[in-house]
Short mmCIF file of C-alpha atoms and ligand atoms in Angstrom, two decimals:
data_model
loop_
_atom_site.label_atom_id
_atom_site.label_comp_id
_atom_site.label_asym_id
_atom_site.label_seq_id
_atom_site.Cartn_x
_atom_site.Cartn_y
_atom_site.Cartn_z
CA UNK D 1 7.65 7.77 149.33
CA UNK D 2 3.98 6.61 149.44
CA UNK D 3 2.29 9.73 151.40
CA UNK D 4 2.21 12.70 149.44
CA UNK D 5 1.19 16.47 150.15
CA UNK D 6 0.44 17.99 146.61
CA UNK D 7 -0.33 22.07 147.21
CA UNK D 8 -2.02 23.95 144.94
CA UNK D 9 -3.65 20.43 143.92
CA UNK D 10 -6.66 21.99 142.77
CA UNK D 11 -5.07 24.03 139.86
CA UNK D 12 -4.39 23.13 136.55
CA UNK D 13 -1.28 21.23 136.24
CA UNK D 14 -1.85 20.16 140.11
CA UNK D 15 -4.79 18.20 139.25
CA UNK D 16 -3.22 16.69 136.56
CA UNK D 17 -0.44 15.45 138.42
CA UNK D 18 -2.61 14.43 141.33
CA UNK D 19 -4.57 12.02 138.43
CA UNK D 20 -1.09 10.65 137.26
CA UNK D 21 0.13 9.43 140.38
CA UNK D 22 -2.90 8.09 141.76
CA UNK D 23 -3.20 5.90 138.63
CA UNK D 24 -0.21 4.85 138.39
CA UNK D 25 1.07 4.35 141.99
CA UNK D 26 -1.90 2.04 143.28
CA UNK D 27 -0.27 2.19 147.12
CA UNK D 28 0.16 5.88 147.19
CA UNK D 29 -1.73 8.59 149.22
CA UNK D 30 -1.96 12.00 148.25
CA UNK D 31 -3.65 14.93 150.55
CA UNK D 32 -4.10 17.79 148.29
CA UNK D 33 -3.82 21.23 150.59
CA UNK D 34 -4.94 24.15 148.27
CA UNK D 35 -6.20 27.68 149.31
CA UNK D 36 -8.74 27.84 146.41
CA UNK D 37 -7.92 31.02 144.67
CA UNK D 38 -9.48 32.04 141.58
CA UNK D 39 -7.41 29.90 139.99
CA UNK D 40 -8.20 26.60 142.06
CA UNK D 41 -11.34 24.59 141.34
CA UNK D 42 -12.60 21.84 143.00
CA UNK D 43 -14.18 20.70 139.89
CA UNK D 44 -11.04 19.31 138.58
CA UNK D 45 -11.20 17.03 141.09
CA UNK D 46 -14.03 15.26 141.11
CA UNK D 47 -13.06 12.47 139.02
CA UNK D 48 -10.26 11.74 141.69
CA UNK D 49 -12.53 12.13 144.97
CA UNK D 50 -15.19 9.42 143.27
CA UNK D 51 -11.86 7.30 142.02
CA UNK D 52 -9.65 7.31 144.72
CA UNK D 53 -11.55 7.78 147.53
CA UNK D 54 -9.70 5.37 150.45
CA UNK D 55 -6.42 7.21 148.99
CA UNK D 56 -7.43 10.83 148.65
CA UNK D 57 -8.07 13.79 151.10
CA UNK D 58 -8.33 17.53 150.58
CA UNK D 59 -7.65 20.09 152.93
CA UNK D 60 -8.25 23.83 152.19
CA UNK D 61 -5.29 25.94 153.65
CA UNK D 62 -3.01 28.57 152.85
CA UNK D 63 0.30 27.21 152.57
CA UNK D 64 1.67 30.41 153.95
CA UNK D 65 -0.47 29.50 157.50
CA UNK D 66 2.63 27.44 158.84
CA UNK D 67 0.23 25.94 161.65
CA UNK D 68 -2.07 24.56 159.58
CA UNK D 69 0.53 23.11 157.20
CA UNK D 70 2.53 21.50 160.28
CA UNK D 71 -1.01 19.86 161.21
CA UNK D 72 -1.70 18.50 157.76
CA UNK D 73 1.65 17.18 157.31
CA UNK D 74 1.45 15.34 160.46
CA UNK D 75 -2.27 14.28 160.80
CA UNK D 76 -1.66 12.80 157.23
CA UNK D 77 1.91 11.27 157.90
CA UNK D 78 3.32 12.97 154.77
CA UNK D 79 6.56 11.92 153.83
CA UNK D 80 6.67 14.21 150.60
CA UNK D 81 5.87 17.77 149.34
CA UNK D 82 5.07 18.11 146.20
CA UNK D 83 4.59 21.74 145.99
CA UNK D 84 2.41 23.52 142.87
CA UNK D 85 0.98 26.42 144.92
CA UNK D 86 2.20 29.53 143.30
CA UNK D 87 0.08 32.69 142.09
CA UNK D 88 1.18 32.13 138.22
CA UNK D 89 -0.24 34.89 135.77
CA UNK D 90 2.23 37.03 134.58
CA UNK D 91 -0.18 39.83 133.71
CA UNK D 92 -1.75 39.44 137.36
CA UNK D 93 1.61 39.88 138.82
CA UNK D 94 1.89 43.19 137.15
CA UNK D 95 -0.96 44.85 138.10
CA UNK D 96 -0.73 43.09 142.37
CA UNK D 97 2.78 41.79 142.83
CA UNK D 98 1.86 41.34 146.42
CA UNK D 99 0.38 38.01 146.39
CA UNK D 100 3.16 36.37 143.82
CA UNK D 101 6.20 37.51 146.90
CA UNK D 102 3.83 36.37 149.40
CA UNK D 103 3.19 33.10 147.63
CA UNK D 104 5.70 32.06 145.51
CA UNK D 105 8.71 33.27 148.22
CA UNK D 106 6.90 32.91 151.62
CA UNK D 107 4.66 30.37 151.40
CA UNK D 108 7.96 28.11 149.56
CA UNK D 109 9.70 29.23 153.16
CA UNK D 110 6.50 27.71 154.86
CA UNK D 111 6.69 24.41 153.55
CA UNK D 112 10.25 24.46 153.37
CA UNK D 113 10.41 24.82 157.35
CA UNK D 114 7.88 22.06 157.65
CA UNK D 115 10.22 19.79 155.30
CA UNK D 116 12.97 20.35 157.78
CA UNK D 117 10.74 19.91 161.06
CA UNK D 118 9.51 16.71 159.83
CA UNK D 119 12.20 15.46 158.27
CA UNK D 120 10.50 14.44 154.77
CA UNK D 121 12.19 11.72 152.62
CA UNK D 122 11.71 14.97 149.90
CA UNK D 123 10.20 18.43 149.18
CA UNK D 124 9.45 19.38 145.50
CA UNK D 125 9.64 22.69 143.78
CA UNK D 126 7.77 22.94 140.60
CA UNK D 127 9.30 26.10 138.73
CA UNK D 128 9.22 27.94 135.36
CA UNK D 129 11.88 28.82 132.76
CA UNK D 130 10.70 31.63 133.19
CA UNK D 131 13.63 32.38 135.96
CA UNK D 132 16.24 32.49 133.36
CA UNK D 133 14.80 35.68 131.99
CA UNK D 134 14.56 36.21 128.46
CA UNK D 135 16.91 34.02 125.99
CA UNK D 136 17.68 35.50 123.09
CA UNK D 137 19.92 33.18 121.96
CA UNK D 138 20.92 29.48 123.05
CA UNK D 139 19.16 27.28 125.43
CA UNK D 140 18.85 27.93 129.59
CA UNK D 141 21.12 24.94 131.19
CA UNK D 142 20.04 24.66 134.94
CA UNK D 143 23.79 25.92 135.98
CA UNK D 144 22.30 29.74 134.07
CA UNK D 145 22.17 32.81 136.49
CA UNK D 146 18.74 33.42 137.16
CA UNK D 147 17.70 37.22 135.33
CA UNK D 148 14.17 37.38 136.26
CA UNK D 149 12.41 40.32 134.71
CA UNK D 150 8.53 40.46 136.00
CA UNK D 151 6.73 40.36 139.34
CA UNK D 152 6.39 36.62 138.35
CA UNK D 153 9.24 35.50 137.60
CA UNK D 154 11.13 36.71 140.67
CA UNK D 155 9.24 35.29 142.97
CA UNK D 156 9.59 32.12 141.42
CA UNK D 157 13.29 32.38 141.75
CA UNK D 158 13.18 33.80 145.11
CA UNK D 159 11.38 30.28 145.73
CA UNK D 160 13.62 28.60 143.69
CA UNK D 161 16.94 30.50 145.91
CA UNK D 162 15.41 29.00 149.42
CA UNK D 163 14.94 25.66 148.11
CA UNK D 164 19.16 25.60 147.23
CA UNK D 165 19.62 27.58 150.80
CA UNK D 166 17.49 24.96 152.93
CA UNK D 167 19.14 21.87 150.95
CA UNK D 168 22.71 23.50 151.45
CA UNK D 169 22.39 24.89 154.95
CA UNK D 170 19.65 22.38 156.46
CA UNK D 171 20.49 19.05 154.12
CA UNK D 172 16.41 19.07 153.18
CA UNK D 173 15.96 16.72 150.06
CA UNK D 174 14.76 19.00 148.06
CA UNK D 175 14.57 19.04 144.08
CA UNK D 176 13.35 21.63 141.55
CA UNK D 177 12.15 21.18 137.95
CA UNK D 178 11.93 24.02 136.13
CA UNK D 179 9.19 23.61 133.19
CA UNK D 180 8.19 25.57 129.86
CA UNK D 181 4.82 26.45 129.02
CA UNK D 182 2.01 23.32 129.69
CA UNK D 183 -1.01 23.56 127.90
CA UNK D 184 -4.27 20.43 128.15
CA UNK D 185 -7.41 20.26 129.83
CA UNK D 186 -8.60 22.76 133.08
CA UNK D 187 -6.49 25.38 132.58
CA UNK D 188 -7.48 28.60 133.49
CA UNK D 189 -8.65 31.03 130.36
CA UNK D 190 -6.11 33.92 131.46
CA UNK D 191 -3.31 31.85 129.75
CA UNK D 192 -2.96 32.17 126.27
CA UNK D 193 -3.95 28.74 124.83
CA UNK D 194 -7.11 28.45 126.82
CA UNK D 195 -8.04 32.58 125.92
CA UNK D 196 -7.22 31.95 122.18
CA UNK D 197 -9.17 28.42 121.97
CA UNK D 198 -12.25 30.20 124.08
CA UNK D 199 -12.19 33.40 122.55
CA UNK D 200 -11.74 31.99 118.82
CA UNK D 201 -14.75 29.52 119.88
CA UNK D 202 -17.40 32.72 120.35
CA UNK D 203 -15.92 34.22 117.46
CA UNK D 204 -14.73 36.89 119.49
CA UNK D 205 -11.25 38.46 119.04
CA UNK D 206 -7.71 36.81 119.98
CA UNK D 207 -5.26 39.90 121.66
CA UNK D 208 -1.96 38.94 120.53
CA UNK D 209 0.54 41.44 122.50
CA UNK D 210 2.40 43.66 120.64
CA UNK D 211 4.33 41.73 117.52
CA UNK D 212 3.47 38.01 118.12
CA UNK D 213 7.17 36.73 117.30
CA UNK D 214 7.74 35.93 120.95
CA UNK D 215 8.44 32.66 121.52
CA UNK D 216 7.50 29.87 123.73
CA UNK D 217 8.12 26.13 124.49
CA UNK D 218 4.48 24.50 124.78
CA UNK D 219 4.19 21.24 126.07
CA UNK D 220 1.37 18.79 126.96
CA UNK D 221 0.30 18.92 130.45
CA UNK D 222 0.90 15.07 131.44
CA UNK D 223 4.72 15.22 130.38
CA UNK D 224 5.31 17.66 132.81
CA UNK D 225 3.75 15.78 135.41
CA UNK D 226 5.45 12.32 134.32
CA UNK D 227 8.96 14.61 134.03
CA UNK D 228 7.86 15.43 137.67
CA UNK D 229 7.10 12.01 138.72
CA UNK D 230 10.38 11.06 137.16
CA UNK D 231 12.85 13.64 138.96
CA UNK D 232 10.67 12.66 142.67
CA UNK D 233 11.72 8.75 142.26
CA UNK D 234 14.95 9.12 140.22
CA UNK D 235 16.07 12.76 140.74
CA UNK D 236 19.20 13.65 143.20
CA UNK D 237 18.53 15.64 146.10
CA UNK D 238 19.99 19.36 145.80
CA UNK D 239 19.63 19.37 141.33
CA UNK D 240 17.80 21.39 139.46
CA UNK D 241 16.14 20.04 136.12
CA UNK D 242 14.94 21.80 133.10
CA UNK D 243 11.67 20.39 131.90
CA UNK D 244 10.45 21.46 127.93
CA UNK D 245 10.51 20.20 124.80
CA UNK D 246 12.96 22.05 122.89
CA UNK D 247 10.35 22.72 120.12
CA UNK D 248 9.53 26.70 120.16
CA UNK D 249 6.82 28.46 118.94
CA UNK D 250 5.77 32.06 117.72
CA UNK D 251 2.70 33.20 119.85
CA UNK D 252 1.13 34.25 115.89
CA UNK D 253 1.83 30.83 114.97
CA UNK D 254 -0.18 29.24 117.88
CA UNK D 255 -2.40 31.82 117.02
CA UNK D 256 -3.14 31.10 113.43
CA UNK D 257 -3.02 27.01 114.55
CA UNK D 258 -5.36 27.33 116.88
CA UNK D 259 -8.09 29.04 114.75
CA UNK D 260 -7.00 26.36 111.97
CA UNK D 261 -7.83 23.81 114.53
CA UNK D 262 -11.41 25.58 115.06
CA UNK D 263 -11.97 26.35 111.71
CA UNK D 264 -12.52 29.93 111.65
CA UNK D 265 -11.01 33.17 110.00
CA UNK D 266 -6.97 34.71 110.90
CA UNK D 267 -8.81 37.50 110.99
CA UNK D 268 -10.04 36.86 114.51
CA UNK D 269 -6.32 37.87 115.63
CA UNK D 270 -6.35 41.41 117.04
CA UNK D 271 -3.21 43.08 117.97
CA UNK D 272 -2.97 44.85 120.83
CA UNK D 273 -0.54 46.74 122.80
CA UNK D 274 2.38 44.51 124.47
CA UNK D 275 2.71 43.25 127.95
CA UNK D 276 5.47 45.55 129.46
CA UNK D 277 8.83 43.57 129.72
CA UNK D 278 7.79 40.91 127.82
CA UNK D 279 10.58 38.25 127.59
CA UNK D 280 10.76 37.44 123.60
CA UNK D 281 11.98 33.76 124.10
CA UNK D 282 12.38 31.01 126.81
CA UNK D 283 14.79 28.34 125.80
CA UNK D 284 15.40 24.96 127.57
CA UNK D 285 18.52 23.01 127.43
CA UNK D 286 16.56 19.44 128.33
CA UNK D 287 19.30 17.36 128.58
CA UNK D 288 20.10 16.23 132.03
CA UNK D 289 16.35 15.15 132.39
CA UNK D 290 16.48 13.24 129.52
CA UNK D 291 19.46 11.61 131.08
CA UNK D 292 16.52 10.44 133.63
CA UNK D 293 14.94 8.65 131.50
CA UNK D 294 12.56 11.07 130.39
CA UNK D 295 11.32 12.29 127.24
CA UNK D 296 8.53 14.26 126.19
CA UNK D 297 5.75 12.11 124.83
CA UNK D 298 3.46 14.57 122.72
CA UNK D 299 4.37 16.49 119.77
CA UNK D 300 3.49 19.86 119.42
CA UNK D 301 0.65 19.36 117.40
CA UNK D 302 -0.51 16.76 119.23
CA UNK D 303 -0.74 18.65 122.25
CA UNK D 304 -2.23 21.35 120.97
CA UNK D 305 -4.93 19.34 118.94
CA UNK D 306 -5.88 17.21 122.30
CA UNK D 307 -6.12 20.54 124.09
CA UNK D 308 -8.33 22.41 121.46
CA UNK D 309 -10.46 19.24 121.55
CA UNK D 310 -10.47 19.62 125.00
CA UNK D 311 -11.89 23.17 125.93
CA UNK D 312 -14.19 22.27 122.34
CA UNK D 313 -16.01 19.47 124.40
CA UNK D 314 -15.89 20.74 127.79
CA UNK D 315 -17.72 24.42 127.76
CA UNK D 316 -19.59 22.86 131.00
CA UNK D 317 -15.93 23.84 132.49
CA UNK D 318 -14.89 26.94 131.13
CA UNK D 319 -18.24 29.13 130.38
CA UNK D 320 -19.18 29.27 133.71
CA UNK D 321 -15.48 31.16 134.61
CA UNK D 322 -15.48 33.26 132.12
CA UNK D 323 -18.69 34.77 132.40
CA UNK D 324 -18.33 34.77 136.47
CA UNK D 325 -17.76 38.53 137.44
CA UNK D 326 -13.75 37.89 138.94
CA UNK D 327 -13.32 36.61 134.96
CA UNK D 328 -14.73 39.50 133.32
CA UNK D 329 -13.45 42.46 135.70
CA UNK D 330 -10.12 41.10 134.67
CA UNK D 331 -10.65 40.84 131.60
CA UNK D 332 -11.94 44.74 131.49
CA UNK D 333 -8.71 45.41 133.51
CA UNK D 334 -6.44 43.55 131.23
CA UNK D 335 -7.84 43.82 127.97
CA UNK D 336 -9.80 47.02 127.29
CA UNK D 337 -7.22 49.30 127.44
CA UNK D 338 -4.99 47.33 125.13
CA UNK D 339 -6.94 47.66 122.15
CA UNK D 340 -4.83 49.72 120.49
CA UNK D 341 -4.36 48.10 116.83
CA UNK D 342 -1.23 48.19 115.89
CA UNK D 343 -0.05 46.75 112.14
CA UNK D 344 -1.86 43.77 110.86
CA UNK D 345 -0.22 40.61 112.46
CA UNK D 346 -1.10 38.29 109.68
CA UNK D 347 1.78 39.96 107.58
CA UNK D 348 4.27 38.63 109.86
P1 NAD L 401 -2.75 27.51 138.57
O1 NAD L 401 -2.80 28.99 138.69
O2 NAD L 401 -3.67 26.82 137.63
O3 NAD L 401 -2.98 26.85 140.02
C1 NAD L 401 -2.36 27.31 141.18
C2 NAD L 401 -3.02 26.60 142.36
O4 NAD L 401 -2.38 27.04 143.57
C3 NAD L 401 -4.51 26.91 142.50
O5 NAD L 401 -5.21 25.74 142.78
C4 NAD L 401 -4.55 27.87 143.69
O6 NAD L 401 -5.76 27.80 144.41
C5 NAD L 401 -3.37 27.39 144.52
N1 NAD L 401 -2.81 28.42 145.40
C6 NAD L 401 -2.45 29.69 145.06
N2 NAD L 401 -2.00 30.33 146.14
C7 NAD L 401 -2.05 29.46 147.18
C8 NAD L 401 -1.70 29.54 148.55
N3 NAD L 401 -1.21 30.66 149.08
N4 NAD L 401 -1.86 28.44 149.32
C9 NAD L 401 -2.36 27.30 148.79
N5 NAD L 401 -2.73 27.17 147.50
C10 NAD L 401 -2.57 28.24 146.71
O7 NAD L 401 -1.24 27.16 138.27
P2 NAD L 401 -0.57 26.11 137.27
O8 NAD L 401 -0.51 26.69 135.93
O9 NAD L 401 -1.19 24.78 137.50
O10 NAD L 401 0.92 26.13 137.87
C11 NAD L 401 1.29 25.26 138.93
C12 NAD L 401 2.74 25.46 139.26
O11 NAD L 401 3.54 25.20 138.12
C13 NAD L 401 3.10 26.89 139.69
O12 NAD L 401 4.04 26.81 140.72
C14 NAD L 401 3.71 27.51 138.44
O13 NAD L 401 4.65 28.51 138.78
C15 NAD L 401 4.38 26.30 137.84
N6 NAD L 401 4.54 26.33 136.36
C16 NAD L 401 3.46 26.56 135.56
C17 NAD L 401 3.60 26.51 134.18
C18 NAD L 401 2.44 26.74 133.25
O14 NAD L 401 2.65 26.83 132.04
N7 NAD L 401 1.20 26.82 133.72
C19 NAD L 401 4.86 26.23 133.62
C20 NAD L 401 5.95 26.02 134.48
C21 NAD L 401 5.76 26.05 135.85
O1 DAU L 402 7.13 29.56 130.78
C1 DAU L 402 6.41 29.00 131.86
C2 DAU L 402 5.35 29.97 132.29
O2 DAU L 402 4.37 29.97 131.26
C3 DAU L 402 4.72 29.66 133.64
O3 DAU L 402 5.70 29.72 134.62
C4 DAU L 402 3.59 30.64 133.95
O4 DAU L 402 2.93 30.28 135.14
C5 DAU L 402 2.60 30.61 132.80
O5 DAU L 402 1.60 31.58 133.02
C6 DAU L 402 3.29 30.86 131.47
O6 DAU L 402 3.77 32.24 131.38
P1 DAU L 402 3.68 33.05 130.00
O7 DAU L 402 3.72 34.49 130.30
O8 DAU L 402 4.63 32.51 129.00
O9 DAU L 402 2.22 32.57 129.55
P2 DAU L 402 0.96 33.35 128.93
O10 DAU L 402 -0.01 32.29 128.55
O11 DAU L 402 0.49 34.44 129.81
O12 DAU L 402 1.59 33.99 127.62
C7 DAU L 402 2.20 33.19 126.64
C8 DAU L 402 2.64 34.10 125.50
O13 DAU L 402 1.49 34.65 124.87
C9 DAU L 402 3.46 35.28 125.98
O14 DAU L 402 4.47 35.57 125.00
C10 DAU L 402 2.47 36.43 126.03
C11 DAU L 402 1.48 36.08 124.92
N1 DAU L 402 0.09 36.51 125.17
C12 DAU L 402 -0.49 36.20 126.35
C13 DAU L 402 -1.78 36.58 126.62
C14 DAU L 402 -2.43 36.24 127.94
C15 DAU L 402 -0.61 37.21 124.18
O15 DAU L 402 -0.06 37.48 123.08
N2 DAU L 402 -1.89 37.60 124.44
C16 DAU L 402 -2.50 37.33 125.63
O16 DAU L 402 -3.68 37.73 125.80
#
C-alpha cells in the first residue's frame, strides 16, 4: 500500500485523513480526486499542497465519471481507494434525495468496478452508523440488519450492500468502517456542532429539533481517521467495523456545553420543529475494532473543547460560507419554516 486515491479528499473528515497519513507514512502518495461540491473546499488543503508537495496531487472529478476515475487510478498507479465521497447531510437528503442515490450508491459502484479492473491491493468504504437505523436500545454490532430510515442513510447502505457483493462475487479487498458522529476543525456549518458553535458565536439562535433528547456518539475527527488508518493496514478483507466511542450524548446537552464553552446564555437554544424521521439514538458496539488495536484517543470533552476552540480562532474559514448565498438559501430553506417554538428545552 503506498499509492493512495482518497475521494472526497477535500471535505471535512477527507482532509483530515489526507493530513494523517501524509504525516505519518513519509513514503506514501496520496491523489485526492474530489468533485468540489458545496461541501468540498480546497482551502482545507492548503497546508498539505505547501507540505507535501513531491507526494500530493489533486484531481477534480466526479467519482461517478467511471472514465475519468479509470484514468486517475492508472496515471497515478493507485494501489488503494480510500473512498470519503458521499453527499452526507441528512436534512439535504430530504429535501433532493437524488444526489445521495447517485453518490453514495453509484458512484461506490464506480470505484468499485475500477477496484476490480485494476486489481487494487484494497478499496475502502467509509460509512455511518447511521445504517443501523435508529437504536433504541443496545449497541449496533456490525453482524445488525441494516434499517435505514432517511434518504441518507440508505444510500449509505446501498453503498455499503455493493461493497459485500463485489468482495463476495468478485474477491475485491474491500473493507468498511462504519463511524458515529466526528466533530474538529473544517467541517461544514450544516452539521450540528459547527451550526451551534457559529450560531452561538453571533449570538444568534441554536435550532434544536423537536425535543433535544436524541442521542448521538461524537467523536474527534483524527480518531476516526487513525481507526481508518488502522482497519486499511490491519483490517481483513470482506469485515465490517464499527467505529465510535461508546460515550452518547443528548443533542440539549451538546447544546448547553457548547454555549458553556463560549460563554454565553442557554437561552440562545431555540426549539424548533423536528427533522421528520429523526432516529432518537445511534449506538455502537466498538469492540472488534478495539480488538485492532484501536482506541479512541479524545474524550468527549476534549473533543468538543478543541473543536469550539477551533471554529473560535478560525472565522477566516467559516464566515466566508456562511454568508456565501448557497449557505444562506439553505439556511432560509431549512430553517425558516421551523421556527415554530415548541416548550422551553432548558426544562428538559
Ligand atoms: P463532507 O460533506 O464534508 O465532504 C464530502 C466530500 O465529498 C466533499 O469534498 C465533496 O466535494 C465530495 N464529493 C461529494 N460528491 C462527490 C462526487 N460525486 N464525486 C467526488 N467527490 C464528491 O463529508 P464528511 O462529513 O467529511 O464525510 C465523509 C464521509 O464519511 C462520507 O462518506 C460520510 O458518509 C462518512 N461519515 C461521516 C460522518 C460525519 O459525522 N461527518 C460520520 C460517519 C461517516
Ligand atoms: O452518525 C453519523 C452521521 O452523523 C454521518 O453519517 C452524517 O454524514 C452526519 O451528517 C451525521 O448525521 P446526523 O444527522 O447525526 O448529524 P447532524 O449534525 O445533522 O445532527 C446531529 C443531531 O443534531 C441530530 O439528532 C439532529 C440534531 N440537529 C441537527 C441540526 C442540523 C438539531 O437539533 N438541529 C440542527 O439544526
Amino acid at each position: 500500500m503506498r499509492n493512495l486515491m482518497v475521494t472526497g479528499g477535500a471535505g471535512f473528515i477527507g482532509s483530515n485523513f489526507v493530513r494523517h497519513m501524509l504525516r505519518k507514512y513519509p513514503d506514501y502518495r496520496i491523489v485526492v480526486y474530489d468533485k468540489l461540491t458545496y461541501a468540498g473546499n480546497l482551502v482545507n488543503l492548503k497546508d498539505v499542497a505547501r507540505d507535501f508537495a513531491d507526494r500530493y496531487a489533486f484531481v477534480k472529478g466526479d467519482i461517478c465519471d467511471a472514465e475519468k476515475v479509470r484514468a486517475v487510478v492508472r496515471e497515478h498507479q493507485v494501489d488503494t481507494i480510500v473512498n470519503f465521497a458521499a453527499a452526507t447531510h441528512v436534512d439535504r437528503s430530504l429535501m433532493e434525495p437524488d444526489e445521495f442515490i447517485r453518490t453514495d450508491v453509484f458512484g461506490t459502484y464506480v470505484l468499485l468496478e475500477a477496484a476490480k479492473e485494476f486489481r487494487l491491493e484494497r478499496y475502502h468504504q467509509v460509512s455511518t452508523d447511521e445504517v443501523y437505523g435508529e437504536v433504541l436500545e443496545g449497541r449496533s454490532r456490525e453482524t445488525d440488519p441494516l434499517h435505514t430510515r432517511s434518504p441518507y442513510s440508505a444510500s449509505k447502505a446501498g453503498g455499503d450492500m455493493l461493497c459485500i457483493a463485489y468482495y463476495t462475487s468478485f474477491g475485491v479487498p474491500v473493507t468498511i468502517t462504519r463511524g458515529s458522529n466526528n466533530i474538529g476543525p473544517n467541517q461544514y456549518p450544516e452539521k450540528v456542532v459547527p451550526l451551534f458553535i457559529t450560531n452561538g458565536i453571533d449570538d444568534r439562535p441554536l435550532p434544536l429539533y423537536g425535543d433535544g433528547t436524541q442521542m448521538r456518539d461524537y467523536q474527534y475527527v483524527l480518531d476516526h481517521c487513525e481507526g481508518i488508518d488502522v482497519v486499511l493496514h490491519r483490517g481483513k478483507p470482506g469485515e465490517i467495523y464499527n467505529l465510535g466511542t461508546g460515550v452518547e450524548t443528548r443533542n440539549i446537552d451538546m447544546a448547553r456545553a457548547i454555549l458553556d464553552l463560549l460563554g454565553k446564555p442557554h437561552s440562545l437554544i431555540q426549539p424548533v420543529q423536528d427533522r421528520p424521521g429523526h432516529d432518537r439514538r445511534y449506538a455502537l458496539d466498538i469492540s472488534k475494532i478495539c480488538a485492532l488495536g484501536w482506541e479512541p484517543g479524545y474524550t468527549f470533552e476534549e473533543a468538543l473543547e478543541r473543536t469550539v476552540r477551533w471554529y473560535v480562532e478560525n472565522e477566516w474559514w467559516w464566515r466566508p460560507i456562511k454568508s456565501g448565498e448557497h449557505y444562506q438559501e439553505y439556511y432560509r430553506r431549512q430553517y425558516e419554516e421551523r421556527e415554530i417554538a415548541k416548550p422551553d428545552a432548558n426544562d428538559k
